[in-house]
Coordinates of C-alpha atoms and ligand atoms in Angstrom, one line a residue:
X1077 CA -3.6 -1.0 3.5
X1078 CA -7.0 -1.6 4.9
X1079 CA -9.6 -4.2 3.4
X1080 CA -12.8 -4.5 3.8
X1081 CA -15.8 -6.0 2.4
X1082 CA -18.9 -4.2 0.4
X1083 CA -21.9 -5.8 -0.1
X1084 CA -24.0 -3.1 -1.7
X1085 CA -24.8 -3.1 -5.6
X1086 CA -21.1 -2.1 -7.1
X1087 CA -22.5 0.9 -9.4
X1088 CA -24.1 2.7 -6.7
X1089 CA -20.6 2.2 -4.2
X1090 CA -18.8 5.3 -4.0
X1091 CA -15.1 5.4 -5.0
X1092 CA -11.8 7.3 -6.5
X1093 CA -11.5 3.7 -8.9
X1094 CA -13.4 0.9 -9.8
X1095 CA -11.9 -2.3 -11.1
X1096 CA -13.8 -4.8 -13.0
X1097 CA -12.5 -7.9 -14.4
X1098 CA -12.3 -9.2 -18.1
X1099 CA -11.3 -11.9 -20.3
X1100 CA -11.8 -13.1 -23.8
X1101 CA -14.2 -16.1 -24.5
X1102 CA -12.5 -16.2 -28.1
X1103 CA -10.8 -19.8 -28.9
X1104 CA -9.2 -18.9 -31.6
X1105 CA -5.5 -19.7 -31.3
X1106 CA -4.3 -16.7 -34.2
X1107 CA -2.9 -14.2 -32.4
X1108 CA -4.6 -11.7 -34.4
X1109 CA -7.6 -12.6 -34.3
X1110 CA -10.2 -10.1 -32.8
X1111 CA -11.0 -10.9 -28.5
X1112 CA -14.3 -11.5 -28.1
X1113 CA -14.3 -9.4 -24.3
X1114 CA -16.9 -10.1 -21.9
X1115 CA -17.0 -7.9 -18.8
X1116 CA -17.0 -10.3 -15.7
X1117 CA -20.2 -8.6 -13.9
X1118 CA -24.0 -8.7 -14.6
X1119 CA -24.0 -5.1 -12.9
X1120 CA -26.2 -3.6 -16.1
X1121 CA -24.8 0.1 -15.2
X1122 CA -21.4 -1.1 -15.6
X1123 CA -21.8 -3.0 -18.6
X1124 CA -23.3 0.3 -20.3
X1125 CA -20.6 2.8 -18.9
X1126 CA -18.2 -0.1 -21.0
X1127 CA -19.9 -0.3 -23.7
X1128 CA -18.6 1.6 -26.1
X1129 CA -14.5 1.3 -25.6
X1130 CA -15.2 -2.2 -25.7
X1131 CA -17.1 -1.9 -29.2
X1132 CA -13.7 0.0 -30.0
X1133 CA -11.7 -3.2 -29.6
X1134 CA -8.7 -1.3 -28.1
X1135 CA -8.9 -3.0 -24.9
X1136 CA -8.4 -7.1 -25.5
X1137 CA -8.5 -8.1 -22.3
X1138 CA -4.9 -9.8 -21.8
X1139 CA -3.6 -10.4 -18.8
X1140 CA -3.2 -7.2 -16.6
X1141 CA -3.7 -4.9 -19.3
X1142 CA -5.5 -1.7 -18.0
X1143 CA -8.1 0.8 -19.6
X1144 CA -9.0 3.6 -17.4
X1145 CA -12.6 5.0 -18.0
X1146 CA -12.9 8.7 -16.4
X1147 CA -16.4 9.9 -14.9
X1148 CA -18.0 7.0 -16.0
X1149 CA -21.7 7.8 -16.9
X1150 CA -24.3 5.9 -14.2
X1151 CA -21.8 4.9 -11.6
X1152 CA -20.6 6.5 -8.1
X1153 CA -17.1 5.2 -8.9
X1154 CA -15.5 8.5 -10.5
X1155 CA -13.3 6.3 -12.7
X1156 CA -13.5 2.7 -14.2
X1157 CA -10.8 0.4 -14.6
X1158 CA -11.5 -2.8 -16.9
X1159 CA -8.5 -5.2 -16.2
X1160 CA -7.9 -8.1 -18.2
X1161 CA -7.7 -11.8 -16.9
X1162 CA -6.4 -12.9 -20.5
X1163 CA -8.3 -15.7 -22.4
X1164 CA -11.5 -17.0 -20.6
X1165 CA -9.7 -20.8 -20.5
X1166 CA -6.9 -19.7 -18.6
X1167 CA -8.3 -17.2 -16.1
X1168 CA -8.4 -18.8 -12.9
X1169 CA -8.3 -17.3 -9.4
X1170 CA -4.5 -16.8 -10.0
X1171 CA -4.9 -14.2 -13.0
X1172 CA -7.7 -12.9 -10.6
X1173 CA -5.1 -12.5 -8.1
X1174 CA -2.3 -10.9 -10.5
X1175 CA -5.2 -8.5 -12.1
X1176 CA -6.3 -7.6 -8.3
X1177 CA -2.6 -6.4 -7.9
X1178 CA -2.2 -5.1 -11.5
X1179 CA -5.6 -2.5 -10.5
X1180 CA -3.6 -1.8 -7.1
X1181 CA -0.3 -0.9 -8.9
X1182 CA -2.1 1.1 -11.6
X1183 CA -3.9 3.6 -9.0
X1184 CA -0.4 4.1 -6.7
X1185 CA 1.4 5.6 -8.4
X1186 CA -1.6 8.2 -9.8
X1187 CA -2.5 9.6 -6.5
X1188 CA -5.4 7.3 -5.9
X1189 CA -5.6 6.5 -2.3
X1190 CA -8.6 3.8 -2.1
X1191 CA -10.1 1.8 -4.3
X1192 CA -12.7 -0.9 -5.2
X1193 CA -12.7 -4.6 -7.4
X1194 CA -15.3 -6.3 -7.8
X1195 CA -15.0 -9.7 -7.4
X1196 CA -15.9 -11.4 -11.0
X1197 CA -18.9 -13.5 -11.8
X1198 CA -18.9 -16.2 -13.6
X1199 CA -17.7 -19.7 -13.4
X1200 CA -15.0 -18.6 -11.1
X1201 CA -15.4 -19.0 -7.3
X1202 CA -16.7 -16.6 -5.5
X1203 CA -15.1 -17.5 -1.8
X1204 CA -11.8 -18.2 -3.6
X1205 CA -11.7 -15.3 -5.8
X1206 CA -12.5 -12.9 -2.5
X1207 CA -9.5 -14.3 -0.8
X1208 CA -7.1 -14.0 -4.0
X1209 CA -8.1 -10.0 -4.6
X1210 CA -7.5 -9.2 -0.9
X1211 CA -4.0 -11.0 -1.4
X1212 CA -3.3 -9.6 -4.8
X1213 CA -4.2 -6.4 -3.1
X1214 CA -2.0 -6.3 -0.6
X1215 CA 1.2 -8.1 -2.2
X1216 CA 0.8 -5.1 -4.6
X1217 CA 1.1 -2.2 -2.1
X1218 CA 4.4 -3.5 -1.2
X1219 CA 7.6 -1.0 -2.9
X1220 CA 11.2 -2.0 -1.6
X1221 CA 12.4 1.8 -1.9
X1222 CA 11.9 2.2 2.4
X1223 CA 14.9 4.2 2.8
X1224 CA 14.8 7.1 0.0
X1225 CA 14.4 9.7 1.9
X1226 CA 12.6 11.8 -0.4
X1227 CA 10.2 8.3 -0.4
X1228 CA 6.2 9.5 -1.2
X1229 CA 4.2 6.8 0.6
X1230 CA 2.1 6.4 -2.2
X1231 CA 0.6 3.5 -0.2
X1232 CA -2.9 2.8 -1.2
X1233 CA -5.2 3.3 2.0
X1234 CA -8.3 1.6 1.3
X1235 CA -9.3 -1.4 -1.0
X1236 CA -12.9 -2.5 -1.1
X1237 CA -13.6 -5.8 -2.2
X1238 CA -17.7 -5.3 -3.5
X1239 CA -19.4 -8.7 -3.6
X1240 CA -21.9 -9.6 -5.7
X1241 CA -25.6 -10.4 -4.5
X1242 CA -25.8 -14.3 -4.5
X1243 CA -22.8 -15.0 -2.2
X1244 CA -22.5 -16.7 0.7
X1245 CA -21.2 -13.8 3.4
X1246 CA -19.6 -16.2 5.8
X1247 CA -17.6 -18.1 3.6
X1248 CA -16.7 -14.8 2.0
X1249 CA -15.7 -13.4 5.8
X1250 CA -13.6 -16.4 6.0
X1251 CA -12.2 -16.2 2.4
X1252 CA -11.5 -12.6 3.0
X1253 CA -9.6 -13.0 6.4
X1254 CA -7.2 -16.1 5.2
X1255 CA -6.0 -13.5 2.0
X1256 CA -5.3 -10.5 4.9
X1257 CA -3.5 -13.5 6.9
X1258 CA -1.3 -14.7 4.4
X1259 CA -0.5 -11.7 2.2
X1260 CA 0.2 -9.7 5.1
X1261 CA 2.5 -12.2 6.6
X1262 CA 4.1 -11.9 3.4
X1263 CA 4.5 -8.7 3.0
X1264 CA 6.1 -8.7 6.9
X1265 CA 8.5 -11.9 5.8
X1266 CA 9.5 -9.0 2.3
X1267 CA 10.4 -6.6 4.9
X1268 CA 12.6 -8.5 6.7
X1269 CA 14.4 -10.1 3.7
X1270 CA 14.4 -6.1 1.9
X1271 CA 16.9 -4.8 5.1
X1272 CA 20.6 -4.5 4.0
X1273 CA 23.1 -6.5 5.6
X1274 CA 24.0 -4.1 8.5
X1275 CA 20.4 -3.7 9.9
X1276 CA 19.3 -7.0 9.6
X1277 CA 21.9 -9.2 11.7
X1278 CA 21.6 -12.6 12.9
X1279 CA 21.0 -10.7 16.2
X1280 CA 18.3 -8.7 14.6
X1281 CA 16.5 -11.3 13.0
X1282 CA 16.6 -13.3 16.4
X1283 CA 14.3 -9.9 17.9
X1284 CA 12.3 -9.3 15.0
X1285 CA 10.8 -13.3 15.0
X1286 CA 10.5 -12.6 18.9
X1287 CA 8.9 -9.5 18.5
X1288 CA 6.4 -11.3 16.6
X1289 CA 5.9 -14.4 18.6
X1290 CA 5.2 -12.2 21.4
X1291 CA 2.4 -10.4 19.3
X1292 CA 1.0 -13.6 18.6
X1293 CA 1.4 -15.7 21.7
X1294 CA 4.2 -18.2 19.7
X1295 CA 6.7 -19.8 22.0
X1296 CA 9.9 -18.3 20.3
X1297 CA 13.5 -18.9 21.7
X1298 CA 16.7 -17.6 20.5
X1299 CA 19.9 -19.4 20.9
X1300 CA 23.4 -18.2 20.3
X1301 CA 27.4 -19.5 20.6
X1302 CA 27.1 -21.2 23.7
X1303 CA 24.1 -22.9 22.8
X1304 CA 25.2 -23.8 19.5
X1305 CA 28.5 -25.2 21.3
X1306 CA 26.6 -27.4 23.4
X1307 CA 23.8 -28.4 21.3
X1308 CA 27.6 -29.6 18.6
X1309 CA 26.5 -28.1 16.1
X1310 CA 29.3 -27.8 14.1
X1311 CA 28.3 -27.3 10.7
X1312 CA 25.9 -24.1 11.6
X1313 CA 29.3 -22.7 14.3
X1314 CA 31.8 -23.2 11.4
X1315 CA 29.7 -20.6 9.2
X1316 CA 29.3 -18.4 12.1
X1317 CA 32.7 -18.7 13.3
X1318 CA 34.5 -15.9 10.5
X1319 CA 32.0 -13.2 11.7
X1320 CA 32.1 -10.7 14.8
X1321 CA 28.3 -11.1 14.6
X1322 CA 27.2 -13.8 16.8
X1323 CA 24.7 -16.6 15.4
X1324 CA 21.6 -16.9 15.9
X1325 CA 19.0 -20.4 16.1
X1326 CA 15.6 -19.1 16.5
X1327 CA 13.1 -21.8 17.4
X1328 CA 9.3 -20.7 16.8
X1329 CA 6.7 -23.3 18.0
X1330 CA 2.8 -23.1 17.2
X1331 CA 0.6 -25.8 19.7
X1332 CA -2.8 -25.8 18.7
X1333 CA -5.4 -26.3 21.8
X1334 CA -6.3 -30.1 20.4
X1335 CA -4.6 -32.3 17.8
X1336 CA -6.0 -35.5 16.3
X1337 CA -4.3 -39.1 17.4
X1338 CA -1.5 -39.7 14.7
X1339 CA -1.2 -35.8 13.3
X1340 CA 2.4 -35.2 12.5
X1341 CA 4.3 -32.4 13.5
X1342 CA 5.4 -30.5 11.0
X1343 CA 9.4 -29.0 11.2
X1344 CA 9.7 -25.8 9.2
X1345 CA 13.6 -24.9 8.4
X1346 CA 15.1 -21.8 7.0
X1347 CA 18.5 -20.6 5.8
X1348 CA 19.0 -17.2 7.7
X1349 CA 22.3 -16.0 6.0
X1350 CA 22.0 -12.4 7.0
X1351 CA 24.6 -11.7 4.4
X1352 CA 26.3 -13.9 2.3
X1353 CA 30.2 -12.6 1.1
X1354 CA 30.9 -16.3 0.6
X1355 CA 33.9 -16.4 2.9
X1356 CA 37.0 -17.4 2.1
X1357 CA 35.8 -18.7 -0.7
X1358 CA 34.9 -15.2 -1.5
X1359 CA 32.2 -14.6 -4.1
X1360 CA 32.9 -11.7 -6.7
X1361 CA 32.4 -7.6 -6.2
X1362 CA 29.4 -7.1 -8.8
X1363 CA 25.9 -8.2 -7.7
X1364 CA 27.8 -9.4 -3.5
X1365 CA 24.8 -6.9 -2.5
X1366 CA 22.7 -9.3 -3.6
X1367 CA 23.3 -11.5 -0.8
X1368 CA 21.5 -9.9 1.7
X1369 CA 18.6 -11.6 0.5
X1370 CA 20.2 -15.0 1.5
X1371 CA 18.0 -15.3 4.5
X1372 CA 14.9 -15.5 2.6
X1373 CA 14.5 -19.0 3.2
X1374 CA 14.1 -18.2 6.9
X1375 CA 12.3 -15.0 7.0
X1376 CA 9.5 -17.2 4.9
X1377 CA 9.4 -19.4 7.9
X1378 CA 8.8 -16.6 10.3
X1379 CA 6.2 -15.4 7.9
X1380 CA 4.7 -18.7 7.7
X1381 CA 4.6 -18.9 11.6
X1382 CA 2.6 -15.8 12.0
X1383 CA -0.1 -16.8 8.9
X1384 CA -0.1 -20.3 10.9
X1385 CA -0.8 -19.0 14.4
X1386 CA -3.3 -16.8 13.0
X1387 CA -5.3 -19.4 11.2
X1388 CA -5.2 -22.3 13.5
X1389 CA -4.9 -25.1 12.0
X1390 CA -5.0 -28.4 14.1
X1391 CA -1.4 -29.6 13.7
X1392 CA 1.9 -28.8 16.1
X1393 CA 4.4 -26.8 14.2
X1394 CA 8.4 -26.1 14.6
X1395 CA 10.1 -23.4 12.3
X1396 CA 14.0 -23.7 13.0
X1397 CA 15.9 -20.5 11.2
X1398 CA 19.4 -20.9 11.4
X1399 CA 20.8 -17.3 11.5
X1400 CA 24.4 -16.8 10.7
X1401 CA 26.8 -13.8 8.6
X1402 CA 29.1 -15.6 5.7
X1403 CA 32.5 -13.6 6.1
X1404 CA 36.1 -13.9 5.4
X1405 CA 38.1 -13.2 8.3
X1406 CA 41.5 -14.6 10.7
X1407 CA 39.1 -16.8 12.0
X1408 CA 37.2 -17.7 9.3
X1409 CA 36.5 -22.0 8.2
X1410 CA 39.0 -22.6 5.2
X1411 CA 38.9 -24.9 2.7
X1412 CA 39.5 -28.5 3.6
X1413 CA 38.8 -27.9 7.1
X1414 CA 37.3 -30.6 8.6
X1415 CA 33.6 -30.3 11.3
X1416 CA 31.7 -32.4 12.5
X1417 CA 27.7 -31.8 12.5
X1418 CA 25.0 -32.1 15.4
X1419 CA 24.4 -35.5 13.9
X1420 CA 27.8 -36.7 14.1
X1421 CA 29.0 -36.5 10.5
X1422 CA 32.1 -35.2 9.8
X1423 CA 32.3 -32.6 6.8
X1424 CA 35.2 -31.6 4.8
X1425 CA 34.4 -27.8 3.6
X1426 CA 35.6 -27.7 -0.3
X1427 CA 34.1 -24.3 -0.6
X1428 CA 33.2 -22.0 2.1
X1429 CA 30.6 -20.3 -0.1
X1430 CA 28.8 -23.2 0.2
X1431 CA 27.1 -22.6 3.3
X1432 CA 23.3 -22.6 3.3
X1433 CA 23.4 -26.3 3.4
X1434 CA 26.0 -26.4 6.4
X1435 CA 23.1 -24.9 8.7
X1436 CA 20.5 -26.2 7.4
X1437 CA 22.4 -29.7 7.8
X1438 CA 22.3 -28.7 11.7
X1439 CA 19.1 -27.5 12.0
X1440 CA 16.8 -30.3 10.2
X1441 CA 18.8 -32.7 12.9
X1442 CA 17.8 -30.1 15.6
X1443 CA 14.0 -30.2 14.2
X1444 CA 14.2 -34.3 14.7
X1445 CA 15.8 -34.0 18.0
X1446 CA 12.4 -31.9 19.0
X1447 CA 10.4 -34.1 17.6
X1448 CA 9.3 -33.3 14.1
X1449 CA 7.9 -36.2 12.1
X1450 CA 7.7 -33.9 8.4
X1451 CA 10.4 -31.9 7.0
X1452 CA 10.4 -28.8 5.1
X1453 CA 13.0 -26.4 4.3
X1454 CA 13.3 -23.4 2.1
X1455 CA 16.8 -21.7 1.0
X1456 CA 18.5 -19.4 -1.5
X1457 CA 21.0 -22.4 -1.7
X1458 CA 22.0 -22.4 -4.7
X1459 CA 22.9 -20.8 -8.5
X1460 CA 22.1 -23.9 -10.2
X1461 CA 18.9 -24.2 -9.6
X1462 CA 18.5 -20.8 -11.3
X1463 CA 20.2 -21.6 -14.3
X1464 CA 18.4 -25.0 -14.3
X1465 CA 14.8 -23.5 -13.8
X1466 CA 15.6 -19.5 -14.5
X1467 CA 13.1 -17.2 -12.8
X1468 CA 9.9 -18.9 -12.9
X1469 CA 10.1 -21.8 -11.6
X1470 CA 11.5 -22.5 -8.2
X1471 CA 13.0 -25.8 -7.1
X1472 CA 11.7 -29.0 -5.3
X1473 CA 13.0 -31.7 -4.1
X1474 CA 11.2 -34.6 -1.9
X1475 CA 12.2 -37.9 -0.4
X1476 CA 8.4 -38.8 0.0
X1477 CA 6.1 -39.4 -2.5
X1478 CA 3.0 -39.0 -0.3
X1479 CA 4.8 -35.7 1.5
X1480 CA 4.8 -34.6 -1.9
X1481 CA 1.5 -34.6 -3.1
X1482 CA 0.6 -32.9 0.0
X1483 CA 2.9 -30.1 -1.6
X1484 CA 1.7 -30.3 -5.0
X1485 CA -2.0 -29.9 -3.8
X1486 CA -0.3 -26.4 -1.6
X1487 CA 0.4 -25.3 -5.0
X1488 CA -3.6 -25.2 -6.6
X1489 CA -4.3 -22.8 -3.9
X1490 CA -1.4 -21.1 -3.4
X1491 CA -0.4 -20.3 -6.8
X1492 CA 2.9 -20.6 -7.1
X1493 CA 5.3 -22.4 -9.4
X1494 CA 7.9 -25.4 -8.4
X1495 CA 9.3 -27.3 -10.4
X1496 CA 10.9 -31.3 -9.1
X1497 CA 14.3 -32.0 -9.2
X1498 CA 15.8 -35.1 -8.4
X1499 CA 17.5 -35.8 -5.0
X1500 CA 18.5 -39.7 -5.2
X1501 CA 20.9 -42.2 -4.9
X1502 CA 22.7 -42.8 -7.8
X1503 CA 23.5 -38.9 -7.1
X1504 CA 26.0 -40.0 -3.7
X1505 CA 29.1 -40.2 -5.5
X1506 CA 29.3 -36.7 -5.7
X1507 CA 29.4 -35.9 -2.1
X1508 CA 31.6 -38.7 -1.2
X1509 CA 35.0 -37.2 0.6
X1510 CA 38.1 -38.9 0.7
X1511 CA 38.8 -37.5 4.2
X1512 CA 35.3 -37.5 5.9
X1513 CA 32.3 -38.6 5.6
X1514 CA 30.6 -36.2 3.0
X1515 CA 31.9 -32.6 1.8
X1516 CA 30.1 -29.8 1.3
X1517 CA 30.3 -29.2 -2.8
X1518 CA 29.9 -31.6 -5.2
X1519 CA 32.4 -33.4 -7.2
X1520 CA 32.0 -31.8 -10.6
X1521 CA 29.8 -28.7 -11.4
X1522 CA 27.2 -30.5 -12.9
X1523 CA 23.6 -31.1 -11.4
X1524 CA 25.1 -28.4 -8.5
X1525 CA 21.0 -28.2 -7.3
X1526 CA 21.0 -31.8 -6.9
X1527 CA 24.2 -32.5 -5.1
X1528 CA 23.0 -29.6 -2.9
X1529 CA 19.7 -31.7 -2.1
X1530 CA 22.1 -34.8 -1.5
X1531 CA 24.2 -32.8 1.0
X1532 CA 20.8 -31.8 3.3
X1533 CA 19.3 -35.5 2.4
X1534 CA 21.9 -36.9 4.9
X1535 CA 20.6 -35.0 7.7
X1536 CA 16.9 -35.9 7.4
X1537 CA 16.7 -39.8 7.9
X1538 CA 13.6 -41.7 7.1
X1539 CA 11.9 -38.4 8.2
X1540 CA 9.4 -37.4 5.1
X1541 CA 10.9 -34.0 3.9
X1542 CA 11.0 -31.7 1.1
X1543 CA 13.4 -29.0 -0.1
X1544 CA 12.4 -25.6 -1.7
X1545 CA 15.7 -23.7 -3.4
X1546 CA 14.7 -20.1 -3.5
X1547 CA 17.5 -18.8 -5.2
X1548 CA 16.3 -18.2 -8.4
X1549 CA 13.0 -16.2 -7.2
X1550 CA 13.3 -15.0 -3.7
X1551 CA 14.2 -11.6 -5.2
X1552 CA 12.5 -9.8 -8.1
X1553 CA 14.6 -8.0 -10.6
X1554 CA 12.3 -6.1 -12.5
X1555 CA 8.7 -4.6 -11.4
X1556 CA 6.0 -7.3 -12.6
X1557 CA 2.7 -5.2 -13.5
X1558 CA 1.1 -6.9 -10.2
X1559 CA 4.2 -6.9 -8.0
X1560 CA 7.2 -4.2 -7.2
X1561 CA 11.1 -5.1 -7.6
X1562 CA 12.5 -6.8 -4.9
X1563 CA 11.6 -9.2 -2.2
X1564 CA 8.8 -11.5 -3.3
X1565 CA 8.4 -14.1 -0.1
X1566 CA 8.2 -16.8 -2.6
X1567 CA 8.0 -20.3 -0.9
X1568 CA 5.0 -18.9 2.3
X1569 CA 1.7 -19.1 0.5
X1570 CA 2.5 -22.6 -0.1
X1571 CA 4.5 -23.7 3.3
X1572 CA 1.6 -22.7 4.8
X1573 CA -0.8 -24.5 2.8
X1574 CA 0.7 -27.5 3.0
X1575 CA 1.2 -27.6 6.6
X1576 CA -2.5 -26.8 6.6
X1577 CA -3.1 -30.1 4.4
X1578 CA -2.0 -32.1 7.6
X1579 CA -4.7 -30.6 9.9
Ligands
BES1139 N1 23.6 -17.9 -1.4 C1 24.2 -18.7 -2.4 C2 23.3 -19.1 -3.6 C3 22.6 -18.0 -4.3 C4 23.1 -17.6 -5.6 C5 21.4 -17.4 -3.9 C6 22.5 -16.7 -6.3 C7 20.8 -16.4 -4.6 C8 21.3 -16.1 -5.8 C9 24.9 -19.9 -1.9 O1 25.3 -19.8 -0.6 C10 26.1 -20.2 -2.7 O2 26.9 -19.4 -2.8 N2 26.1 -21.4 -3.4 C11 27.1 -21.7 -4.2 C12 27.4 -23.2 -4.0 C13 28.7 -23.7 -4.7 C14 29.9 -23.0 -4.0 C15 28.8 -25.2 -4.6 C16 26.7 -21.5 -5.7 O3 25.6 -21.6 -6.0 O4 27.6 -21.0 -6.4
ZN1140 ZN1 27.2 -19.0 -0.3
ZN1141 ZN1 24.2 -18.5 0.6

């Protein structure tokens, strides 16, 4: 999908759909109650080609609700769309961006092929509302179904964001190019997670980040066995060992040309399970397919890498994904065996399913060893957090109070939704072993997000560091009116705002 900017009056801009943003001013908190619907332009000939279906009251403006308009009278559009933003309070630039999607996802599947929004007016934003339709946008021409063979690309070619008069055009430019960035970096980390198992190997993922770097003039290396074997990582080789497809650590690095005295550097970390069968400790038949979204974690921090080099921001950055295949096999790490990590803690390995947090244990001690000075990983690591938050809410977790209110300011612009949970302490017992130093489950069942966090909090020091579990929204069950089924590169938007907070 292409976008571009339009700074010409909207009614007189040519196009196969224009979308136009509403809300409803009403206050009223019955839910009955009639909307009082206000079109979000001043564009009279737009207002007028509304008019009447609004008089109707059939359209109340919720959120993402649609009304298609056909040869509307006094435009060069040849169909309106009036899209809700839902009540006037709430509508923010992240309804704007769900609504930008909800227009994109209502013309696909209708044999539109480009289309125009306009961004709304009002006491929204103009610069930030610019940036979230172009994201919106793009996240919504995503669809997971790329091998159906009888697939119809049914990709939208052409969006055209039309700017009212009044704006300023380089902050808009700007606006505009940081939504392409990062949505499109999202939609490349969606594509990696959306491969099944046997096209997206450790190996695979290893090319696909270099492939990348090299587009983008990242230093990327790839490591394998041998490297593994003398860097000691044992926790990350012990995963890797059941599988005849070798590991892979794929180091990413961003320098920028000049950093400020005292900047940190900022260690990204991802769990690249390229399939997860859970070992030995083998997980059940019905929904295993699943786990081919268990490097979602790491293809975010791949994504992030190529939003990051792209937008420049004055601070060194290190993504670590540790790329391994979870299998049972005759040489396979069994429970109760005993490893010992890159940091020199020895593990006991309760349950071989539990695995996420054995690499990532080796790889946020690799991200030290280089240097790193703030810590952030992101993982599908575990059930619990989804049945503690369900699909909404993804988890965080943060040793650093000031590390995270970086994050919690990433989240204003970024939109998305994480929830803290609590990684302290009193929570040790439950990783205490009576062989080794730690093992790799918890004691009992309960609080298994936590004792997850407590696992990966022994690896990280005094180091500043924060821990997104993924599991619970890294992969979209059902189509969302704004976004398809499937991959959602949940965690980016936000790991690259916050590393852009440090700058
Ligand atoms: N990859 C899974 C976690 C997961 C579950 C991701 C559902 C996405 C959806 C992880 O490796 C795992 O199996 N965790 C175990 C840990 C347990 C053995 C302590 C779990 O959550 O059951
Ligand atoms: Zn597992
Ligand atoms: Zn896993």
């Amino acid at each position: 999908m292409n976008t571009e900017l339009t700074f010409t009056p909207a009614a007189s801009a040519p196009s196969e759909l224009l979308a136009v943003f509403a809300a409803d001013s009403s206050t009223s908190k019955d839910k009955d109650a009639k909307p009082e619907v206000s079109l979000l332009t001043s564009d009279e000939a737009i207002r007028k080609a509304a008019n009447f279906v609004l008089a109707t009251g059939e359209f109340r403006a919720e959120a993402n609700e649609t009304l298609l308009l056909h040869a509307p009278e006094g435009l060069a559009a040849t169909r309106l769309l009036l899209v809700g933003l839902g009540k006037a309070a709430k509508a923010d630039v992240h309804a704007v961006r769900r609504a930008a999607g909800a227009a994109v996802r209502f013309a696909k599947p209708r044999g539109i092929r480009s289309l125009s929004i306009l961004v709304p007016e009002g006491s929204l934003d103009a610069v930030q509302s610019t940036r979230a339709i172009a994201e919106g946008a793009i996240l919504a021409d995503f669809d997971s179904d790329t091998y159906r063979t009888d697939r119809k690309d049914r990709s939208i070619e052409a969006v055209s964001i039309l700017v009212p008069s009044g704006a300023h055009k380089s902050a808009i430019e700007a606006g505009h190019r940081e939504g392409v960035i990062i949505a499109e970096s999202q939609n490349f980390a969606r594509d990696l997670i959306n491969e099944p198992g046997n096209r997206m190997t450790p190996t695979i993922l290893g090319q696909r980040a270099g492939e990348m770097a090299a587009e983008y003039g990242l230093k990327c290396e790839v490591h394998s066995t041998d490297k593994l074997r003398e860097l000691k990582m044992g926790a990350f080789l012990a995963v890797a060992q059941g599988s005849d497809e070798p590991p892979a650590l794929i180091v990413i690095q961003y320098e920028p040309e000049s950093v400020k005295p005292d900047t940190p550097i900022m260690g990204l970390v991802g769990k690249g399970i390229t399939f997860d069968t859970g070992g030995i400790s083998i997980k059940p038949a019905d929904n295993m397919e699943k786990m081919k979204y268990d490097m979602a974690g790491g293809a975010a921090m791949i994504g992030a890498m190529r939003a990051i080099v792209q937008l420049k921001p004055a601070v060194k950055v290190i993504a670590i994904v540790c790329a391994a295949e979870n299998m049972p096999s005759g040489k396979a790490v069994k429970p109760g065996d005993i490893v010992f990590a890159m940091s020199g803690k020895s593990i006991e390995v309760l349950n071989t399913d539990a695995e996420g947090r054995m690499v990532l244990a080796d790889g946020l001690h690799y991200a030290r060893e280089l240097g790193a000075t703030r810590l952030i990983n992101a993982a599908t690591l575990t059930g619990a957090v989804a049945i503690a938050l369900g699909q909404i809410n993804a988890g965080v977790f943060a040793n650093d109070e000031d590390a995270y209110q970086h994050f919690t300011d990433a989240l204003k612009t970024s939109g998305e939704k994480f929830w803290r949970l609590p990684v302290e302490d009193d929570y040790r017992d439950q990783i205490r072993s009576s062989i080794a130093d730690i093992q790799n489950t918890g004691l009992t069942r309960y609080g298994g997000a936590t004792n997850a966090a407590m696992f990966l909090k022994e690896f990280v020091g005094d180091t500043p560091w924060l821990h997104l579990d993924i599991a619970g929204l890294a992969w979209q069950d059902a189509e969302k009116p704004w976004l398809a089924k499937g991959p959602t590169g949940v965690a980016l938007r936000s790991i690259v705002e916050w590393v852009r907070s440090y700058a």
